[in-house]
GROMACS .gro file of C-alpha atoms in nm:
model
  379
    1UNK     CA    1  25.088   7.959   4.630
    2UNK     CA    2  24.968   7.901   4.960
    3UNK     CA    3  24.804   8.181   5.162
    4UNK     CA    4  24.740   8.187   5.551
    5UNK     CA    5  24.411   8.058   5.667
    6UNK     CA    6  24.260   8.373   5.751
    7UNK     CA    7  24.288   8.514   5.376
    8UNK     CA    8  24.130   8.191   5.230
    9UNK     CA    9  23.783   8.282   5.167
   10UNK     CA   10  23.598   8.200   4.877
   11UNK     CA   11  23.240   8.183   4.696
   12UNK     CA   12  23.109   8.338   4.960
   13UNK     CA   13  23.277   8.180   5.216
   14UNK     CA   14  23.510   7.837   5.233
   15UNK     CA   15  23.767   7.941   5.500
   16UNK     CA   16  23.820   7.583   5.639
   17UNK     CA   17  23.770   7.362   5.322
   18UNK     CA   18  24.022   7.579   5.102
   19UNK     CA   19  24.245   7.615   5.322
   20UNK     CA   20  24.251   7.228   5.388
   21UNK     CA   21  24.306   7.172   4.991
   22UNK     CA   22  24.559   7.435   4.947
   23UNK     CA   23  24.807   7.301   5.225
   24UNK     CA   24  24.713   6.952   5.089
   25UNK     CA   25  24.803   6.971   4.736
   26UNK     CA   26  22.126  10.102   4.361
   27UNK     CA   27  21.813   9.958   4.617
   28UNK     CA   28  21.655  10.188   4.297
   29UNK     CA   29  21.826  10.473   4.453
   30UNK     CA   30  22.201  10.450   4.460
   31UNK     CA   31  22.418  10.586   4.758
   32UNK     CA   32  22.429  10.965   4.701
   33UNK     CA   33  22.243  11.006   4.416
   34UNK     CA   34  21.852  10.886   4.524
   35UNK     CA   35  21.657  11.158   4.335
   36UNK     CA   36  21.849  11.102   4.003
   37UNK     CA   37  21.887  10.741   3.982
   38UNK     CA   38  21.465  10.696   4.115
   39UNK     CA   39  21.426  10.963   3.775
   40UNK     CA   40  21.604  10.719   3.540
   41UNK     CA   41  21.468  10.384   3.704
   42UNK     CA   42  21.094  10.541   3.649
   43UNK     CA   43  21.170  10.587   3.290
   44UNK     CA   44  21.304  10.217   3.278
   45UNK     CA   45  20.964  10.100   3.348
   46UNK     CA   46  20.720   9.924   3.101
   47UNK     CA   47  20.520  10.104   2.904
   48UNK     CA   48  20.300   9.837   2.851
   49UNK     CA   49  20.051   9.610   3.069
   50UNK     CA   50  20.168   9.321   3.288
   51UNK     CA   51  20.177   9.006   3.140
   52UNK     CA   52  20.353   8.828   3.378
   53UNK     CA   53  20.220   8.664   3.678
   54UNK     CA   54  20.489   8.588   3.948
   55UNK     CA   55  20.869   8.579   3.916
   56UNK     CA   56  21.032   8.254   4.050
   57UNK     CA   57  21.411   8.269   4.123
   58UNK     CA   58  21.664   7.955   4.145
   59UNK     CA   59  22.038   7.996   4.187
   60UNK     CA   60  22.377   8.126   4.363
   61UNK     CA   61  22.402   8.430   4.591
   62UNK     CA   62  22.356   8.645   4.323
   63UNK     CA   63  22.034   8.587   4.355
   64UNK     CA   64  21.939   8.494   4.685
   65UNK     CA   65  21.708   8.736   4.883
   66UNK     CA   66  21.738   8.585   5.236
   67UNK     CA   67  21.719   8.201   5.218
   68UNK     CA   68  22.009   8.159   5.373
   69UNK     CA   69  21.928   8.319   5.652
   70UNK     CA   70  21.691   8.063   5.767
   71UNK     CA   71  21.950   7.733   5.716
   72UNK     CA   72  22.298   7.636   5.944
   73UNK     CA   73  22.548   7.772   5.710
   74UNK     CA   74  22.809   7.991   5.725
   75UNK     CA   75  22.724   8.151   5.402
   76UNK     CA   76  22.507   8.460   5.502
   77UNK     CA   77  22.506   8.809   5.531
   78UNK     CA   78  22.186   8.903   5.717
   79UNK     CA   79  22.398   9.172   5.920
   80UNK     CA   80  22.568   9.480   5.837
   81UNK     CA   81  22.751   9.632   5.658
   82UNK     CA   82  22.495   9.416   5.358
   83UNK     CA   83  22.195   9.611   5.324
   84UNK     CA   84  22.328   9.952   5.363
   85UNK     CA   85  22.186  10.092   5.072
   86UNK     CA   86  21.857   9.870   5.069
   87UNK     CA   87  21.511   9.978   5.155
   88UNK     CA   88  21.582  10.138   5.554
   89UNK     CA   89  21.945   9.991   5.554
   90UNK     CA   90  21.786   9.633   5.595
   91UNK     CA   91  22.062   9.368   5.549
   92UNK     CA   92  21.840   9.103   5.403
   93UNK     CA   93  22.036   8.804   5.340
   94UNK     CA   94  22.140   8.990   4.987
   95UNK     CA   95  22.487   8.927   4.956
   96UNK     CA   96  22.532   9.284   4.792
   97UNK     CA   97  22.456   9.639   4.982
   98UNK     CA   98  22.111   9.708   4.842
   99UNK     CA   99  21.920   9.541   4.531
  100UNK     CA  100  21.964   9.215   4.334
  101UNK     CA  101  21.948   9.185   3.928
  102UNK     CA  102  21.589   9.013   4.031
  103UNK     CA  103  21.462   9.276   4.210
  104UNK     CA  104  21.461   9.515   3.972
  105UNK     CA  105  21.355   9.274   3.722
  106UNK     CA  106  21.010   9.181   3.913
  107UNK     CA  107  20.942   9.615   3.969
  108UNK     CA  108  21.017   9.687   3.612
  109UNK     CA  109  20.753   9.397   3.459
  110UNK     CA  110  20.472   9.529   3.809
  111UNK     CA  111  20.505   9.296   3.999
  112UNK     CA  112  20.695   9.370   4.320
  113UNK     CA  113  20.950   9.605   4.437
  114UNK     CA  114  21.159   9.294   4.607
  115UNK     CA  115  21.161   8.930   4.537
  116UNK     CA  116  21.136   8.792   4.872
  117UNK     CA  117  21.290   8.439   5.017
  118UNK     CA  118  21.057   8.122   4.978
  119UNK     CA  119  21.171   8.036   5.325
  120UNK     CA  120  21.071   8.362   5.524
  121UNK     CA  121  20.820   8.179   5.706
  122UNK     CA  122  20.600   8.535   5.763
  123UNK     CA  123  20.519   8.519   5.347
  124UNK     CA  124  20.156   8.609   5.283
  125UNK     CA  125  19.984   8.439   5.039
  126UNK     CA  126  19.974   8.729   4.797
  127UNK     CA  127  20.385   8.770   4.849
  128UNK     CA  128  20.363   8.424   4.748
  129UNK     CA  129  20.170   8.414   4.442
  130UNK     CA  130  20.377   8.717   4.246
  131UNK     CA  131  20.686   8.505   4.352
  132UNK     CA  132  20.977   8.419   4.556
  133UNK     CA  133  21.351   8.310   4.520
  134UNK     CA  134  21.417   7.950   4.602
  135UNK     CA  135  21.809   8.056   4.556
  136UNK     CA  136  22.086   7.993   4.817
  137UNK     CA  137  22.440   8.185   4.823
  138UNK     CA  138  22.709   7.923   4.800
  139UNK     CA  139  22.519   7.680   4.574
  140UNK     CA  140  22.571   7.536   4.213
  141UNK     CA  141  22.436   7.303   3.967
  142UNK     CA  142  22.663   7.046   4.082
  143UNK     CA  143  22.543   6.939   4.418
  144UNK     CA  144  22.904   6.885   4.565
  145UNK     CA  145  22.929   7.271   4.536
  146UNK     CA  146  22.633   7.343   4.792
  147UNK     CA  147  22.706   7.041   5.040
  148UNK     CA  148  23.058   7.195   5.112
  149UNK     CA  149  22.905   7.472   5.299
  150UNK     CA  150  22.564   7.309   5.385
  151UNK     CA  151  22.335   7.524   5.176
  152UNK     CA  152  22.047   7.464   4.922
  153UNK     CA  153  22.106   7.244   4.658
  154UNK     CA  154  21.942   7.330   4.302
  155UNK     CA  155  21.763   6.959   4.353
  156UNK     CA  156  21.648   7.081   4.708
  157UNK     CA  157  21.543   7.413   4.566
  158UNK     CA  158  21.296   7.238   4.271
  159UNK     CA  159  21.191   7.046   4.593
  160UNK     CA  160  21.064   7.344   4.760
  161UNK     CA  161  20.950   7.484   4.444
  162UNK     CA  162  20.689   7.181   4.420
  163UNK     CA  163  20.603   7.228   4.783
  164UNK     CA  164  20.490   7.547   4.701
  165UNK     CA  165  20.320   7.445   4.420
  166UNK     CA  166  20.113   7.212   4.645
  167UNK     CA  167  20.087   7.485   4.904
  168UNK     CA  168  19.922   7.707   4.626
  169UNK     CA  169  19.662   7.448   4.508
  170UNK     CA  170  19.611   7.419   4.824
  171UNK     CA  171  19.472   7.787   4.872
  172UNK     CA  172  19.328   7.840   4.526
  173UNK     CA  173  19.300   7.553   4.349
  174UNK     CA  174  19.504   7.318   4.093
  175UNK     CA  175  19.375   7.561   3.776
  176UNK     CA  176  19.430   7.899   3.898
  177UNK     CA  177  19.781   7.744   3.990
  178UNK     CA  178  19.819   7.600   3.656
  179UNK     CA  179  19.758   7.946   3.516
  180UNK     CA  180  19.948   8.123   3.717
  181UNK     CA  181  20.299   7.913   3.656
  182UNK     CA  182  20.221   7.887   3.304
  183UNK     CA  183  20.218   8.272   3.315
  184UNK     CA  184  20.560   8.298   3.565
  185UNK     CA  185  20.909   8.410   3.416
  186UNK     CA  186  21.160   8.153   3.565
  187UNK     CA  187  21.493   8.262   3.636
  188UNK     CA  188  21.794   8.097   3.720
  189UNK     CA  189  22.187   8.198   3.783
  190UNK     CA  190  22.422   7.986   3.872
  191UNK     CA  191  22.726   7.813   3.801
  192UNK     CA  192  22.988   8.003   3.920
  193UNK     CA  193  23.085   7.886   4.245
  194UNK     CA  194  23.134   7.525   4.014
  195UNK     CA  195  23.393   7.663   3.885
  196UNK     CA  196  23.526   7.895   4.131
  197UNK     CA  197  23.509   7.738   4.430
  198UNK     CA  198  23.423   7.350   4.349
  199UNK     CA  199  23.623   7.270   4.058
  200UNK     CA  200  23.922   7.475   4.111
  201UNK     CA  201  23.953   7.519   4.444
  202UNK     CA  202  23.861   7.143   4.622
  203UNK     CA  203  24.021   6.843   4.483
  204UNK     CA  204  23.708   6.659   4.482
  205UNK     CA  205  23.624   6.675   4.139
  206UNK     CA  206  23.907   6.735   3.954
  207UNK     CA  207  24.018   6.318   4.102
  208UNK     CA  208  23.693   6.226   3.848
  209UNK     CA  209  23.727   6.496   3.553
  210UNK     CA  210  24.075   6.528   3.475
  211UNK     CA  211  23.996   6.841   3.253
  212UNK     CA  212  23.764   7.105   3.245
  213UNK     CA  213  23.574   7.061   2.962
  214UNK     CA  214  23.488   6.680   3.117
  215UNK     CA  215  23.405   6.864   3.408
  216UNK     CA  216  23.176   7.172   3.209
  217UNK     CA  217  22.984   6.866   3.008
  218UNK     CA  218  22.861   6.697   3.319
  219UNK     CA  219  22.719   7.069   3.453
  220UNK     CA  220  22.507   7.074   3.136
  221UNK     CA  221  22.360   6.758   3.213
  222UNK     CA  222  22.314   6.872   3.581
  223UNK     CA  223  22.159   7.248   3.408
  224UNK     CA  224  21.957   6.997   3.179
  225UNK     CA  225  21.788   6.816   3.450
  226UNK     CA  226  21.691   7.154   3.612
  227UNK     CA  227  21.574   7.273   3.378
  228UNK     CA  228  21.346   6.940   3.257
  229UNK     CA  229  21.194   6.930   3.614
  230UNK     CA  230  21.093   7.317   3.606
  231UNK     CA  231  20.892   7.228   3.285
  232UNK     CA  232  20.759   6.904   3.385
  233UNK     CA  233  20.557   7.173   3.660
  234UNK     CA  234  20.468   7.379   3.455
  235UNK     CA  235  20.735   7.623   3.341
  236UNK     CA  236  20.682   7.771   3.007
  237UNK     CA  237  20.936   8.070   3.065
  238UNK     CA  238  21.243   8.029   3.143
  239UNK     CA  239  21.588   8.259   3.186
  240UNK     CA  240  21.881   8.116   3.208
  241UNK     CA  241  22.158   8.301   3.335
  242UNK     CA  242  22.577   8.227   3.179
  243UNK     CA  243  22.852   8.273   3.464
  244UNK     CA  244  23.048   8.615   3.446
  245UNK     CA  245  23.398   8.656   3.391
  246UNK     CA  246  23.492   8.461   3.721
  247UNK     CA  247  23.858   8.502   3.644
  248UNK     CA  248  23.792   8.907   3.747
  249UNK     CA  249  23.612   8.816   4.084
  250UNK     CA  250  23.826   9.007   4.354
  251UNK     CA  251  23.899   8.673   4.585
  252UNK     CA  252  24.027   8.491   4.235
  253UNK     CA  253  24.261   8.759   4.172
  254UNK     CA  254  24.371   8.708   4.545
  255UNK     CA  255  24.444   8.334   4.545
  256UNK     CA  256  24.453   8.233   4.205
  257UNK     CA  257  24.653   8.462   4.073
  258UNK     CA  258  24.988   8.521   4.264
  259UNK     CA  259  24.952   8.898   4.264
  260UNK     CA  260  24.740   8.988   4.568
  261UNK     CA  261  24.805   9.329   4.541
  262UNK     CA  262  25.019   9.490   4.221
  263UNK     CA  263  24.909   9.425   3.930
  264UNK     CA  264  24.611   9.318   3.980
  265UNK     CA  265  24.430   9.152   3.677
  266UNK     CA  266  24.179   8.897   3.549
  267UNK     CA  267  24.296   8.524   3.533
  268UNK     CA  268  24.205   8.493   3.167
  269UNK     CA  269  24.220   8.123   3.135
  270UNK     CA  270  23.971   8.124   3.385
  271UNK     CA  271  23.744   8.387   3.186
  272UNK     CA  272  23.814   8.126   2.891
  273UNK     CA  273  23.659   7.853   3.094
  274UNK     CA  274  23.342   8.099   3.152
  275UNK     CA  275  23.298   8.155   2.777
  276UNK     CA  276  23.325   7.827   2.658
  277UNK     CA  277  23.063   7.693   2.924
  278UNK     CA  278  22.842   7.961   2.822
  279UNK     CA  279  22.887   7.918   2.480
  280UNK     CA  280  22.772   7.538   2.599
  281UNK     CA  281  22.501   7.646   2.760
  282UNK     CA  282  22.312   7.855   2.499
  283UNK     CA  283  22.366   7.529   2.273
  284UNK     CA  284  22.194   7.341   2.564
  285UNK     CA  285  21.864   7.568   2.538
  286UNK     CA  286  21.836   7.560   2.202
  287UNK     CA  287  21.790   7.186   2.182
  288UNK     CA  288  21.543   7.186   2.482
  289UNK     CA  289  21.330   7.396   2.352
  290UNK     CA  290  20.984   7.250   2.298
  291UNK     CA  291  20.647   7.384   2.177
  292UNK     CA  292  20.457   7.613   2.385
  293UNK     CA  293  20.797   7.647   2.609
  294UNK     CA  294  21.009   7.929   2.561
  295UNK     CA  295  21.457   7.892   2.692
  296UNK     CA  296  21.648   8.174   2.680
  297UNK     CA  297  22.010   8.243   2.750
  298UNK     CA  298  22.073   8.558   2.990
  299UNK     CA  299  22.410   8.703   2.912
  300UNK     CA  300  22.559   8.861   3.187
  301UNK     CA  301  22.910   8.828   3.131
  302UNK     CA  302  22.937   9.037   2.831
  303UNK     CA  303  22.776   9.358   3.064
  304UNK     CA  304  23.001   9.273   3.339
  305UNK     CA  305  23.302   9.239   3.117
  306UNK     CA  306  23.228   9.544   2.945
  307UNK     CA  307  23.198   9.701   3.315
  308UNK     CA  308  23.596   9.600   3.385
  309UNK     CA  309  23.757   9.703   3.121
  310UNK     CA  310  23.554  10.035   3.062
  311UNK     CA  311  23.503  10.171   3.412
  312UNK     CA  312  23.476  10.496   3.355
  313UNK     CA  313  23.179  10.486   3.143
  314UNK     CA  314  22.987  10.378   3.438
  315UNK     CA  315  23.120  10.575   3.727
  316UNK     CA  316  23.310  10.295   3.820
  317UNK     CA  317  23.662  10.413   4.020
  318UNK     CA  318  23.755  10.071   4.105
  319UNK     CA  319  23.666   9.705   3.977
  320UNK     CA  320  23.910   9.439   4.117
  321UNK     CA  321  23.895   9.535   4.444
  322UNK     CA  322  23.544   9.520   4.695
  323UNK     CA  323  23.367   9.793   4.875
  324UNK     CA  324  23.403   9.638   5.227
  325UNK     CA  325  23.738   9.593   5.445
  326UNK     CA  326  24.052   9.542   5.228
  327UNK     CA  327  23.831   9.436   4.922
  328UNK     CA  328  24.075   9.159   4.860
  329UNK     CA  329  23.953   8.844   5.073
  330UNK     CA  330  23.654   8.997   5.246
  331UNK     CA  331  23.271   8.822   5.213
  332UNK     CA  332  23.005   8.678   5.382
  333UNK     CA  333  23.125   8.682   5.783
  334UNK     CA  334  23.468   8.849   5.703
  335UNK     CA  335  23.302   9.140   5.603
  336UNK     CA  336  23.090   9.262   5.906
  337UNK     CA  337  22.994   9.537   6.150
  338UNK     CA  338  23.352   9.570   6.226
  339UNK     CA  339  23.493   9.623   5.883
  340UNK     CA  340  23.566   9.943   5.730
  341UNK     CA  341  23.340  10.007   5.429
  342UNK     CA  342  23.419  10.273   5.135
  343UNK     CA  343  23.219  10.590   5.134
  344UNK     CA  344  23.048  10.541   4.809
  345UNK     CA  345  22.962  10.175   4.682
  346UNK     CA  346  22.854  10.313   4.368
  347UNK     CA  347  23.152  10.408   4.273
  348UNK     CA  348  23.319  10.030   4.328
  349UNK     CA  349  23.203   9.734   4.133
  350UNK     CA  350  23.181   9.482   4.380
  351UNK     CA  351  23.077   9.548   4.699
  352UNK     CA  352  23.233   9.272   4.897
  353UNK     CA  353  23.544   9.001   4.743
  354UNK     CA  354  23.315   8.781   4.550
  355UNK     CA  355  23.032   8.989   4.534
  356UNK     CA  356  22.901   9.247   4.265
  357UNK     CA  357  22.781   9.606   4.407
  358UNK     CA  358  22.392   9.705   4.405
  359UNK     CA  359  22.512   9.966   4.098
  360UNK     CA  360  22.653   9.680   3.897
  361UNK     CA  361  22.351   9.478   3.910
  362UNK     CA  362  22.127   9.801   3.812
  363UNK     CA  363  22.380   9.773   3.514
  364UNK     CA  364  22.331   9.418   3.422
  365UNK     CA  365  21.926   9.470   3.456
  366UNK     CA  366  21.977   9.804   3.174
  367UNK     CA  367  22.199   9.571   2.979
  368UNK     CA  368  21.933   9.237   2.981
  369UNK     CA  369  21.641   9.462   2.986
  370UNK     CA  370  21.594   9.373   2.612
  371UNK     CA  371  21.612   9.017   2.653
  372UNK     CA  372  21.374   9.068   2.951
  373UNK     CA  373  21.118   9.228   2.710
  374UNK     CA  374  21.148   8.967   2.434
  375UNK     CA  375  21.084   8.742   2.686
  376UNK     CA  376  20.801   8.872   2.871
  377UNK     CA  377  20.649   8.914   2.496
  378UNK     CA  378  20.634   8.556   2.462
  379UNK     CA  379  20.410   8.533   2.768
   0.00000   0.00000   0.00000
């Protein structure tokens, strides 16, 4: 089905390139409730000393805090309506209204309140020794993904990570340095614009891997050699994120599917897709795993699943369509100062097309919060 340019928008945005292919072949306080949801983060917290020493991010745009703000892309969101529910309705460069999974993650283990952008050239050196995200919206394991829309590569982004590596033995010295990354939680999430956007949406890839599975085997090798150059500097702790149900992404529903608007439901071949890779990927961790080096697999798409087909049971009123304009097409530069947002994000589990809300990540964080502990344990 072909749709007209102006609706062909994808992960978070690829308005020219799809549209080429398809005519060719809570910040901690959630909107409206601040005093109750700051009660129930505070009891979230750990009752037990820091162990960890910075948190280091690497990924998508579900984890990117701002990065792409400081590239030429078209992938960013550092304007409004993002940021409306983040610390003094700041849009950061979060593709989401307030807080990322990561954020909470690095206030819950002491660290920070936010996990800042590597490339926010106004860093201190103490914001850059708890940690920073290296992540850019848009990107992937496969570098094809990130060089349609000109952002960071994951290669790039383990680039940057040993520039700041250098930067830090620079300032206080090759040990303390040592220490410190040997005592870091790495975390990465990605993947889903591979699919998504890359792999189903270009042609580019699908002329070399004539199936998916061909296609999902040479991602491991590309999450593989990721993950091997984080522990060649000194990773010992490392988080890997699986991809989500993609097939229940808002924009999917809107191209893939042939039913922009009623019924709309999940493309569950393309769910199938997400659980094989991640059953792939856990695989992948276990046979990396080497002494004194910790893997583990991050499963988000069993939360996030559980979040669509039980709304209700977290205050959710609507979960295949976004927060801002229509909620069928709408992300990155499509949804702007100009677009008409719904009153209360929390109640919607994505806030923009692609997109999940701040409340949805607070849900994920609850639901990893025990792998997060076992984790940190092992520090």
């Amino acid at each position: 089905m072909i749709f007209p340019c102006k609706i062909i928008l994808f992960l978070p945005i690829l308005l020219i390139i799809i549209f080429q292919n398809k005519t060719q072949g809570r910040t901690l306080l959630l909107n409206n409730n601040n005093n109750n949801n700051n009660n129930n983060y505070k009891k979230l917290q750990r009752p037990f000393n820091n162990t960890v020493s910075a948190v280091f991010v690497f990924g998508d745009s579900t984890v990117d805090s701002g990065n792409n703000n400081y590239i030429n892309t078209i992938a960013k969101c550092d304007f409004s309506p993002y940021g409306r529910d983040f610390s003094n309705h700041v849009p950061t460069g979060r593709f989401t209204n307030g807080r990322l999974v990561t954020d909470y993650l690095a206030s819950y283990v002491g660290i920070k309140d936010f996990v800042p952008p590597y490339l926010d050239p106004s860093l201190s050196l103490d914001e850059l020794m708890t940690g920073v995200s290296f992540a850019s919206g848009s990107s992937g394991f496969d570098p094809l993904t990130a060089q349609l829309v000109d952002v960071i590569t994951m290669e790039k982004q383990l680039e940057y990570f040993k520039e700041y590596k250098r930067k830090l033995e620079n300032s206080i010295g090759k040990e303390k340095t040592k220490i410190l990354i040997s005592k870091a939680a790495f975390i990465i999430s990605a993947g889903t614009n591979d699919f998504a956007v890359n792999y189903y949406n270009t042609p580019f890839r699908r002329q070399k891997y004539y199936n998916v599975s061909q296609y999902q085997q040479f991602l491991m090798q590309m999450v593989q050699q990721f993950i091997q150059g984080l522990m060649n500097e000194g990773a010992r702790v490392i988080g890997v994120a699986g991809v989500p149900p993609f097939g229940c992404l808002p924009i999917v529903i809107t191209i893939d599917s042939g039913d922009v608007l009623q019924p709309r439901r999940c493309i569950e071949s393309y769910s199938a897709v997400a659980r094989e890779y991640n059953s792939l990927l856990q695989r992948l961790l276990k046979t990396m795993e080497i002494h004194g080096t910790k893997l583990f697999y991050v499963d988000i798409y069993s939360p996030i699943n559980d979040m669509i087909q039980n709304p209700i049971k977290y205050g959710f009123s609507e979960v295949t369509m976004g927060c801002c304009g229509s909620g069928l097409i709408e992300a990155s530069i499509l949804c702007n100062p100009k677009s008409i947002v719904c009153n209360n994000p929390s109640n919607y589990m994505f806030w923009d097309a692609v997109h999940p809300s701040q409340a949805t990540y607070y849900n994920v964080f609850k639901a990893i919060r025990p792998s997060i502990d076992f984790a940190i344990n092992q520090l």
